[in-house]
PDB file of C-alpha atoms in Angstrom:
ATOM      1  CA  MET P  27       0.000   0.000   0.000  1.00 48.00           C
ATOM      2  CA  ALA P  28       1.467   3.291  -1.045  1.00 49.00           C
ATOM      3  CA  ALA P  29       1.453   6.132   1.445  1.00 49.00           C
ATOM      4  CA  PRO P  30      -0.686   8.991   0.161  1.00 55.00           C
ATOM      5  CA  LYS P  31       2.172  11.424   0.629  1.00 55.00           C
ATOM      6  CA  PRO P  32       5.752  10.589   1.425  1.00 54.00           C
ATOM      7  CA  GLU P  33       6.553  11.884   4.859  1.00 55.00           C
ATOM      8  CA  SER P  34       9.817  13.759   5.037  1.00 58.00           C
ATOM      9  CA  ALA P  35      12.289  13.364   7.847  1.00 56.00           C
ATOM     10  CA  SER P  36      11.546  16.866   9.041  1.00 57.00           C
ATOM     11  CA  ASP P  37       7.795  16.167   9.139  1.00 60.00           C
ATOM     12  CA  ARG P  38       8.442  13.128  11.293  1.00 59.00           C
ATOM     13  CA  MET P  39      10.762  15.176  13.472  1.00 55.00           C
ATOM     14  CA  ASN P  40       8.130  17.885  13.861  1.00 61.00           C
ATOM     15  CA  ALA P  41       5.497  15.364  14.792  1.00 59.00           C
ATOM     16  CA  MET P  42       7.833  13.814  17.316  1.00 55.00           C
ATOM     17  CA  ASN P  43       8.744  17.180  18.777  1.00 62.00           C
ATOM     18  CA  ARG P  44       5.111  18.058  18.969  1.00 60.00           C
ATOM     19  CA  ARG P  45       4.340  14.850  20.850  1.00 61.00           C
ATOM     20  CA  GLN P  46       7.243  15.419  23.193  1.00 62.00           C
ATOM     21  CA  SER P  47       6.249  19.043  23.733  1.00 60.00           C
ATOM     22  CA  LEU P  48       2.678  18.024  24.480  1.00 56.00           C
ATOM     23  CA  ALA P  49       3.824  15.409  26.959  1.00 61.00           C
ATOM     24  CA  LEU P  50       6.145  17.932  28.550  1.00 55.00           C
ATOM     25  CA  LEU P  51       3.365  20.501  28.643  1.00 54.00           C
ATOM     26  CA  ALA P  52       1.034  18.008  30.325  1.00 58.00           C
ATOM     27  CA  ARG P  53       3.669  17.232  32.931  1.00 56.00           C
ATOM     28  CA  CYS P  54       4.388  20.930  33.470  1.00 48.00           C
ATOM     29  CA  SER P  55       0.693  21.729  33.833  1.00 54.00           C
ATOM     30  CA  ALA P  56       0.369  19.040  36.473  1.00 52.00           C
ATOM     31  CA  ALA P  57       3.404  20.404  38.290  1.00 50.00           C
ATOM     32  CA  LEU P  58       2.076  23.952  38.025  1.00 48.00           C
ATOM     33  CA  GLY P  59      -1.267  22.815  39.348  1.00 49.00           C
ATOM     34  CA  ALA P  60       0.453  21.287  42.332  1.00 47.00           C
ATOM     35  CA  LEU P  61       2.462  24.435  42.849  1.00 45.00           C
ATOM     36  CA  ALA P  62      -0.490  26.771  42.413  1.00 47.00           C
ATOM     37  CA  THR P  63      -1.198  26.658  46.093  1.00 46.00           C
ATOM     38  CA  GLY P  64       2.465  27.413  46.781  1.00 43.00           C
ATOM     39  CA  TRP P  65       4.502  30.080  45.132  1.00 45.00           C
ATOM     40  CA  LEU P  66       2.278  30.929  42.164  1.00 47.00           C
ATOM     41  CA  LYS P  67      -0.475  32.405  44.277  1.00 46.00           C
ATOM     42  CA  PRO P  68       1.670  35.164  45.782  1.00 44.00           C
ATOM     43  CA  LEU P  69       2.833  36.001  42.248  1.00 45.00           C
ATOM     44  CA  VAL P  70      -0.711  36.578  41.077  1.00 48.00           C
ATOM     45  CA  ALA P  71      -1.586  38.328  44.300  1.00 45.00           C
ATOM     46  CA  LEU P  72       1.187  40.766  43.480  1.00 45.00           C
ATOM     47  CA  ALA P  73      -0.276  41.603  40.085  1.00 56.00           C
ATOM     48  CA  ALA P  74      -3.973  41.611  40.875  1.00 70.00           C
ATOM     49  CA  THR P  75      -5.931  43.673  43.353  1.00 82.00           C
ATOM     50  CA  PRO P  76      -7.764  41.309  45.726  1.00 89.00           C
ATOM     51  CA  TRP P  77     -11.441  40.779  44.881  1.00 93.00           C
ATOM     52  CA  ASN P  78     -13.390  43.331  46.915  1.00 94.00           C
ATOM     53  CA  LYS P  79     -15.817  40.869  48.530  1.00 95.00           C
ATOM     54  CA  ASN P  80     -17.754  43.504  50.481  1.00 95.00           C
ATOM     55  CA  ALA P  81     -18.338  45.645  47.417  1.00 97.00           C
ATOM     56  CA  PHE P  82     -19.177  42.752  45.083  1.00 97.00           C
ATOM     57  CA  GLU P  83     -21.526  41.043  47.538  1.00 96.00           C
ATOM     58  CA  ALA P  84     -23.363  44.250  48.418  1.00 97.00           C
ATOM     59  CA  LYS P  85     -27.040  43.951  47.500  1.00 96.00           C
ATOM     60  CA  THR P  86     -27.775  47.638  47.107  1.00 96.00           C
ATOM     61  CA  MET P  87     -26.075  50.448  45.245  1.00 95.00           C
ATOM     62  CA  ALA P  88     -25.543  52.411  48.479  1.00 95.00           C
ATOM     63  CA  GLU P  89     -23.780  49.485  50.199  1.00 97.00           C
ATOM     64  CA  ALA P  90     -21.650  48.819  47.123  1.00 97.00           C
ATOM     65  CA  LEU P  91     -20.583  52.455  46.883  1.00 96.00           C
ATOM     66  CA  LYS P  92     -19.783  52.532  50.581  1.00 96.00           C
ATOM     67  CA  ALA P  93     -17.632  49.397  50.245  1.00 96.00           C
ATOM     68  CA  LEU P  94     -15.824  51.072  47.363  1.00 95.00           C
ATOM     69  CA  GLY P  95     -15.171  54.103  49.540  1.00 94.00           C
ATOM     70  CA  ALA P  96     -17.174  56.196  47.071  1.00 93.00           C
ATOM     71  CA  THR P  97     -19.495  58.022  49.404  1.00 88.00           C
ATOM     72  CA  ALA P  98     -18.916  61.555  48.109  1.00 94.00           C
ATOM     73  CA  LEU P  99     -19.835  61.481  44.428  1.00 96.00           C
ATOM     74  CA  THR P 100     -19.565  64.383  42.018  1.00 97.00           C
ATOM     75  CA  GLU P 101     -21.752  64.243  38.893  1.00 97.00           C
ATOM     76  CA  SER P 102     -19.559  64.621  35.827  1.00 97.00           C
ATOM     77  CA  ARG P 103     -20.187  65.339  32.159  1.00 97.00           C
ATOM     78  CA  ASP P 104     -16.749  64.018  31.302  1.00 97.00           C
ATOM     79  CA  ILE P 105     -17.851  60.401  31.464  1.00 98.00           C
ATOM     80  CA  ALA P 106     -19.240  59.109  28.171  1.00 98.00           C
ATOM     81  CA  ILE P 107     -21.454  56.044  28.460  1.00 97.00           C
ATOM     82  CA  THR P 108     -22.455  54.217  25.306  1.00 97.00           C
ATOM     83  CA  ALA P 109     -25.247  51.703  25.844  1.00 96.00           C
ATOM     84  CA  PRO P 110     -28.439  50.744  24.076  1.00 94.00           C
ATOM     85  CA  ASP P 111     -31.548  52.700  25.170  1.00 94.00           C
ATOM     86  CA  ILE P 112     -33.499  49.484  24.851  1.00 94.00           C
ATOM     87  CA  ALA P 113     -31.773  46.099  25.043  1.00 93.00           C
ATOM     88  CA  GLU P 114     -33.814  43.158  23.859  1.00 88.00           C
ATOM     89  CA  ASN P 115     -31.570  40.598  25.506  1.00 90.00           C
ATOM     90  CA  GLY P 116     -30.540  41.438  29.052  1.00 92.00           C
ATOM     91  CA  ALA P 117     -28.042  38.577  29.051  1.00 93.00           C
ATOM     92  CA  MET P 118     -25.725  40.505  26.777  1.00 94.00           C
ATOM     93  CA  VAL P 119     -25.812  44.276  26.960  1.00 96.00           C
ATOM     94  CA  GLN P 120     -22.770  45.863  25.385  1.00 97.00           C
ATOM     95  CA  ILE P 121     -21.628  49.028  27.071  1.00 97.00           C
ATOM     96  CA  GLN P 122     -18.691  51.333  26.605  1.00 98.00           C
ATOM     97  CA  VAL P 123     -17.336  53.856  29.064  1.00 98.00           C
ATOM     98  CA  VAL P 124     -14.848  56.575  28.197  1.00 98.00           C
ATOM     99  CA  SER P 125     -13.523  58.857  30.910  1.00 98.00           C
ATOM    100  CA  ARG P 126     -12.178  62.266  29.975  1.00 98.00           C
ATOM    101  CA  ILE P 127     -11.408  63.049  33.608  1.00 98.00           C
ATOM    102  CA  PRO P 128      -7.663  63.685  34.021  1.00 97.00           C
ATOM    103  CA  ASN P 129      -5.762  61.080  36.061  1.00 97.00           C
ATOM    104  CA  THR P 130      -8.539  58.502  35.952  1.00 97.00           C
ATOM    105  CA  GLN P 131      -7.404  55.722  38.284  1.00 97.00           C
ATOM    106  CA  SER P 132     -10.335  53.339  38.095  1.00 97.00           C
ATOM    107  CA  ILE P 133     -13.674  52.779  36.395  1.00 98.00           C
ATOM    108  CA  ALA P 134     -16.429  50.997  38.323  1.00 98.00           C
ATOM    109  CA  ILE P 135     -19.548  49.771  36.508  1.00 98.00           C
ATOM    110  CA  LEU P 136     -22.773  49.218  38.451  1.00 98.00           C
ATOM    111  CA  ALA P 137     -26.260  48.141  37.402  1.00 97.00           C
ATOM    112  CA  GLU P 138     -28.529  49.459  40.132  1.00 95.00           C
ATOM    113  CA  LYS P 139     -31.240  46.794  40.068  1.00 94.00           C
ATOM    114  CA  ASN P 140     -29.044  43.739  39.552  1.00 94.00           C
ATOM    115  CA  PRO P 141     -29.023  41.342  42.558  1.00 94.00           C
ATOM    116  CA  PHE P 142     -25.417  42.436  43.122  1.00 95.00           C
ATOM    117  CA  PRO P 143     -25.161  45.940  41.645  1.00 97.00           C
ATOM    118  CA  LEU P 144     -21.373  46.126  41.248  1.00 98.00           C
ATOM    119  CA  ALA P 145     -20.475  44.463  37.941  1.00 98.00           C
ATOM    120  CA  ALA P 146     -16.822  45.356  37.431  1.00 98.00           C
ATOM    121  CA  ILE P 147     -13.962  47.574  38.504  1.00 98.00           C
ATOM    122  CA  PHE P 148     -11.074  48.335  36.163  1.00 98.00           C
ATOM    123  CA  ASN P 149      -7.942  49.815  37.681  1.00 97.00           C
ATOM    124  CA  ILE P 150      -6.167  51.857  35.036  1.00 97.00           C
ATOM    125  CA  LEU P 151      -2.392  51.765  35.351  1.00 97.00           C
ATOM    126  CA  PRO P 152       0.118  53.846  33.350  1.00 96.00           C
ATOM    127  CA  GLY P 153      -0.243  52.882  29.671  1.00 97.00           C
ATOM    128  CA  GLY P 154      -3.906  51.914  30.037  1.00 98.00           C
ATOM    129  CA  GLU P 155      -6.428  54.278  28.420  1.00 98.00           C
ATOM    130  CA  PRO P 156      -9.374  55.244  30.646  1.00 98.00           C
ATOM    131  CA  GLN P 157     -11.948  53.427  28.546  1.00 98.00           C
ATOM    132  CA  VAL P 158     -13.633  50.051  28.666  1.00 98.00           C
ATOM    133  CA  LEU P 159     -15.995  48.045  26.500  1.00 98.00           C
ATOM    134  CA  LEU P 160     -17.780  45.160  28.200  1.00 98.00           C
ATOM    135  CA  ARG P 161     -20.915  43.023  27.913  1.00 97.00           C
ATOM    136  CA  LEU P 162     -23.119  42.785  31.000  1.00 97.00           C
ATOM    137  CA  LYS P 163     -26.143  40.918  32.244  1.00 96.00           C
ATOM    138  CA  MET P 164     -29.025  43.083  33.347  1.00 94.00           C
ATOM    139  CA  GLY P 165     -31.996  41.541  35.086  1.00 89.00           C
ATOM    140  CA  GLN P 166     -34.404  44.357  34.383  1.00 92.00           C
ATOM    141  CA  THR P 167     -34.620  47.948  33.249  1.00 94.00           C
ATOM    142  CA  THR P 168     -32.117  49.789  35.384  1.00 94.00           C
ATOM    143  CA  ASP P 169     -29.727  52.669  35.718  1.00 96.00           C
ATOM    144  CA  LEU P 170     -26.237  51.897  34.602  1.00 97.00           C
ATOM    145  CA  ARG P 171     -24.016  53.894  36.941  1.00 97.00           C
ATOM    146  CA  ILE P 172     -20.345  54.587  36.348  1.00 98.00           C
ATOM    147  CA  VAL P 173     -18.058  55.674  39.169  1.00 98.00           C
ATOM    148  CA  ILE P 174     -14.643  57.047  38.249  1.00 98.00           C
ATOM    149  CA  ARG P 175     -11.882  57.521  40.773  1.00 97.00           C
ATOM    150  CA  ALA P 176      -9.459  60.294  39.790  1.00 97.00           C
ATOM    151  CA  ASP P 177      -6.986  62.044  42.081  1.00 94.00           C
ATOM    152  CA  ASN P 178      -8.701  60.112  44.876  1.00 89.00           C
ATOM    153  CA  ARG P 179     -12.029  61.812  44.239  1.00 96.00           C
ATOM    154  CA  HIS P 180     -15.098  60.023  42.895  1.00 98.00           C
ATOM    155  CA  PHE P 181     -17.052  61.168  39.846  1.00 98.00           C
ATOM    156  CA  THR P 182     -20.206  59.621  38.506  1.00 98.00           C
ATOM    157  CA  ALA P 183     -22.603  59.486  35.583  1.00 98.00           C
ATOM    158  CA  ALA P 184     -25.603  57.279  34.892  1.00 97.00           C
ATOM    159  CA  ARG P 185     -27.803  56.243  32.027  1.00 96.00           C
ATOM    160  CA  GLU P 186     -30.919  54.137  31.927  1.00 96.00           C
ATOM    161  CA  VAL P 187     -31.039  50.912  29.922  1.00 96.00           C
ATOM    162  CA  LYS P 188     -34.472  49.411  29.258  1.00 95.00           C
ATOM    163  CA  ILE P 189     -34.510  45.637  29.179  1.00 93.00           C
ATOM    164  CA  THR P 190     -37.135  43.684  27.257  1.00 88.00           C
ATOM    165  CA  ILE P 191     -36.024  40.181  28.349  1.00 78.00           C
ATOM    166  CA  GLY P 192     -34.051  39.908  31.598  1.00 68.00           C
ATOM    167  CA  GLY P 193     -30.630  38.312  31.634  1.00 65.00           C
ATOM    168  CA  CYS P 194     -30.471  36.716  35.055  1.00 60.00           C
ATOM    169  CA  GLY P 195     -32.877  33.799  34.587  1.00 52.00           C
TER     170      GLY P 195
ATOM    171  CA  MET X  22     -10.403  22.678  31.621  1.00 73.00           C
ATOM    172  CA  THR X  23     -10.267  26.172  30.195  1.00 91.00           C
ATOM    173  CA  GLU X  24     -10.440  27.349  26.613  1.00 94.00           C
ATOM    174  CA  ALA X  25      -8.095  29.796  24.909  1.00 96.00           C
ATOM    175  CA  MET X  26      -9.065  33.452  24.754  1.00 97.00           C
ATOM    176  CA  LYS X  27      -9.204  35.166  21.405  1.00 98.00           C
ATOM    177  CA  ILE X  28      -7.151  38.329  21.636  1.00 98.00           C
ATOM    178  CA  ARG X  29      -6.887  40.802  18.787  1.00 97.00           C
ATOM    179  CA  ALA X  30      -4.454  43.680  19.270  1.00 98.00           C
ATOM    180  CA  THR X  31      -4.449  46.195  16.440  1.00 98.00           C
ATOM    181  CA  LEU X  32      -2.282  49.285  16.315  1.00 97.00           C
ATOM    182  CA  GLN X  33      -4.004  52.636  15.765  1.00 95.00           C
ATOM    183  CA  GLY X  34      -1.358  55.355  15.836  1.00 95.00           C
ATOM    184  CA  ASP X  35       0.587  54.583  19.001  1.00 95.00           C
ATOM    185  CA  THR X  36      -2.367  52.917  20.702  1.00 97.00           C
ATOM    186  CA  ALA X  37      -3.150  49.219  20.641  1.00 98.00           C
ATOM    187  CA  ASP X  38      -6.850  48.484  20.364  1.00 98.00           C
ATOM    188  CA  LEU X  39      -7.593  45.231  22.198  1.00 98.00           C
ATOM    189  CA  ARG X  40     -10.612  43.071  21.541  1.00 98.00           C
ATOM    190  CA  VAL X  41     -10.840  40.007  23.757  1.00 98.00           C
ATOM    191  CA  LEU X  42     -13.257  37.075  23.639  1.00 98.00           C
ATOM    192  CA  ILE X  43     -13.119  34.842  26.684  1.00 98.00           C
ATOM    193  CA  LYS X  44     -14.743  31.424  26.963  1.00 97.00           C
ATOM    194  CA  HIS X  45     -16.283  31.187  30.421  1.00 97.00           C
ATOM    195  CA  PRO X  46     -19.749  30.162  31.699  1.00 97.00           C
ATOM    196  CA  MET X  47     -19.953  33.147  34.121  1.00 97.00           C
ATOM    197  CA  GLU X  48     -22.606  31.350  36.190  1.00 96.00           C
ATOM    198  CA  THR X  49     -24.341  33.708  38.598  1.00 94.00           C
ATOM    199  CA  GLY X  50     -25.139  31.058  41.195  1.00 92.00           C
ATOM    200  CA  THR X  51     -28.867  31.781  40.940  1.00 89.00           C
ATOM    201  CA  ARG X  52     -29.750  30.171  37.604  1.00 89.00           C
ATOM    202  CA  LYS X  53     -32.181  27.281  37.952  1.00 89.00           C
ATOM    203  CA  THR X  54     -31.563  24.159  35.906  1.00 89.00           C
ATOM    204  CA  ALA X  55     -33.387  20.813  35.692  1.00 91.00           C
ATOM    205  CA  THR X  56     -31.140  19.466  38.459  1.00 91.00           C
ATOM    206  CA  GLY X  57     -31.196  22.453  40.796  1.00 92.00           C
ATOM    207  CA  ILE X  58     -29.356  25.739  40.975  1.00 93.00           C
ATOM    208  CA  ALA X  59     -26.171  25.999  38.931  1.00 93.00           C
ATOM    209  CA  PRO X  60     -23.342  26.891  41.331  1.00 95.00           C
ATOM    210  CA  ALA X  61     -21.620  30.244  40.893  1.00 95.00           C
ATOM    211  CA  HIS X  62     -18.669  30.044  38.527  1.00 96.00           C
ATOM    212  CA  PHE X  63     -17.328  33.353  37.283  1.00 97.00           C
ATOM    213  CA  ILE X  64     -14.115  35.241  36.584  1.00 97.00           C
ATOM    214  CA  GLN X  65     -13.144  37.430  39.532  1.00 97.00           C
ATOM    215  CA  SER X  66      -9.948  39.027  38.388  1.00 96.00           C
ATOM    216  CA  LEU X  67      -8.316  39.854  35.112  1.00 97.00           C
ATOM    217  CA  VAL X  68      -4.907  41.390  34.491  1.00 97.00           C
ATOM    218  CA  VAL X  69      -3.720  42.842  31.175  1.00 97.00           C
ATOM    219  CA  GLN X  70      -0.010  43.230  30.583  1.00 97.00           C
ATOM    220  CA  HIS X  71       1.847  45.087  27.833  1.00 98.00           C
ATOM    221  CA  ASN X  72       5.361  43.683  27.351  1.00 97.00           C
ATOM    222  CA  GLY X  73       5.181  42.286  30.883  1.00 95.00           C
ATOM    223  CA  LYS X  74       3.972  45.516  32.524  1.00 96.00           C
ATOM    224  CA  THR X  75       0.473  45.549  34.027  1.00 97.00           C
ATOM    225  CA  VAL X  76      -1.728  48.179  32.331  1.00 97.00           C
ATOM    226  CA  PHE X  77      -5.175  47.054  33.570  1.00 98.00           C
ATOM    227  CA  ASP X  78      -6.112  45.196  36.714  1.00 97.00           C
ATOM    228  CA  ALA X  79      -9.814  44.398  36.845  1.00 97.00           C
ATOM    229  CA  GLN X  80     -12.216  42.694  39.234  1.00 97.00           C
ATOM    230  CA  TRP X  81     -15.470  41.253  37.939  1.00 98.00           C
ATOM    231  CA  SER X  82     -18.751  39.988  39.324  1.00 97.00           C
ATOM    232  CA  GLN X  83     -21.208  37.432  37.969  1.00 96.00           C
ATOM    233  CA  SER X  84     -22.947  40.318  36.139  1.00 97.00           C
ATOM    234  CA  VAL X  85     -20.413  40.139  33.320  1.00 98.00           C
ATOM    235  CA  SER X  86     -21.956  38.212  30.406  1.00 97.00           C
ATOM    236  CA  ARG X  87     -21.284  34.591  29.653  1.00 97.00           C
ATOM    237  CA  ASP X  88     -18.315  34.255  27.248  1.00 97.00           C
ATOM    238  CA  PRO X  89     -17.188  37.794  28.064  1.00 98.00           C
ATOM    239  CA  VAL X  90     -16.340  40.347  25.408  1.00 98.00           C
ATOM    240  CA  LEU X  91     -13.872  43.008  26.461  1.00 98.00           C
ATOM    241  CA  GLY X  92     -12.440  46.035  24.678  1.00 98.00           C
ATOM    242  CA  LEU X  93      -9.509  48.085  25.980  1.00 98.00           C
ATOM    243  CA  ARG X  94      -6.835  50.428  24.639  1.00 98.00           C
ATOM    244  CA  VAL X  95      -3.143  50.518  25.500  1.00 98.00           C
ATOM    245  CA  ARG X  96      -1.036  53.610  24.829  1.00 97.00           C
ATOM    246  CA  GLY X  97       2.584  53.646  23.710  1.00 97.00           C
ATOM    247  CA  ALA X  98       2.358  50.416  21.751  1.00 97.00           C
ATOM    248  CA  LYS X  99       4.069  49.332  18.538  1.00 96.00           C
ATOM    249  CA  THR X 100       3.751  46.351  16.241  1.00 97.00           C
ATOM    250  CA  GLY X 101       5.288  43.203  17.677  1.00 97.00           C
ATOM    251  CA  ASP X 102       4.601  44.217  21.294  1.00 98.00           C
ATOM    252  CA  ARG X 103       3.266  41.446  23.499  1.00 98.00           C
ATOM    253  CA  ILE X 104      -0.134  41.675  25.164  1.00 98.00           C
ATOM    254  CA  SER X 105      -0.889  39.046  27.770  1.00 97.00           C
ATOM    255  CA  ILE X 106      -4.149  38.532  29.613  1.00 97.00           C
ATOM    256  CA  THR X 107      -4.683  36.410  32.722  1.00 97.00           C
ATOM    257  CA  TRP X 108      -7.973  35.628  34.423  1.00 97.00           C
ATOM    258  CA  VAL X 109      -8.688  33.829  37.674  1.00 96.00           C
ATOM    259  CA  ASP X 110     -12.186  32.640  38.581  1.00 96.00           C
ATOM    260  CA  ASN X 111     -13.938  31.976  41.893  1.00 95.00           C
ATOM    261  CA  ARG X 112     -12.885  28.303  41.763  1.00 95.00           C
ATOM    262  CA  GLY X 113      -9.242  29.251  41.453  1.00 94.00           C
ATOM    263  CA  GLU X 114      -9.061  28.217  37.812  1.00 95.00           C
ATOM    264  CA  ARG X 115      -6.828  30.472  35.779  1.00 95.00           C
ATOM    265  CA  ARG X 116      -5.709  31.024  32.243  1.00 96.00           C
ATOM    266  CA  THR X 117      -3.154  33.219  30.494  1.00 97.00           C
ATOM    267  CA  ASP X 118      -3.066  33.878  26.760  1.00 97.00           C
ATOM    268  CA  GLU X 119      -0.878  36.148  24.697  1.00 97.00           C
ATOM    269  CA  ALA X 120      -1.141  38.081  21.472  1.00 97.00           C
ATOM    270  CA  VAL X 121       1.190  40.232  19.425  1.00 98.00           C
ATOM    271  CA  VAL X 122       0.225  43.756  18.378  1.00 98.00           C
ATOM    272  CA  THR X 123      -0.322  43.881  14.625  1.00 97.00           C
ATOM    273  CA  ALA X 124      -0.455  46.843  12.238  1.00 95.00           C
ATOM    274  CA  GLY X 125      -3.851  48.460  11.918  1.00 83.00           C
ATOM    275  CA  PRO X 126      -5.826  48.932   8.710  1.00 77.00           C
TER     276      PRO X 126
END
């Protein structure tokens, strides 16, 4: 039986390398998994801000804002929120936030009537532009509220999104 | 088992426009199924790095959509720069994927 295509030595070598790499990768993944509880965790902890449990588990906007330390809010026109006026599918509402406030340090996105209003916080580090596009779930028609921290002050803007079919079912 | 993110990083002037598609169920922990309530399973933190330097550090709740779509912009980028994204979910699962900044249209 003739082979459909003669396999070159380099093809065979590549295949072999690939198999070896895969095996190595599998072993490494297992080792990494085992180590994850050890030294990898502190590494990630270094890079990422710890999940703000109090803010994310708050059930009202007021509690969430308090947990974020955003009790004194200044309304701002320098926050542009792009969102549909009416979203048919609350499971996937695309929003975009652009902050024109100088020295924007973080952007928090809240949906007032969601079971847990705080949806996301983005810390903006040097090199990151103060703008975010994200898709959210919204259970019902609600205010989308944005809270920007800049120079350790909090600025806010809101916009209503009407939901035809809720996204938290 | 996690699935690879799709990361597109396109240069516009000196800014890299990032479009990220993440495969994740983002279960809220309240959704009823035939067998009961699906336990919460969602991404809690996400870090974006540009050539190894963190430029965004985000925390998410279960309100982010299933299979999240994310758009961000990184200043001071050039073609060939590396963008890496890491997420960690509430079960401690994690994933890192990388992309290279390509020339814009």
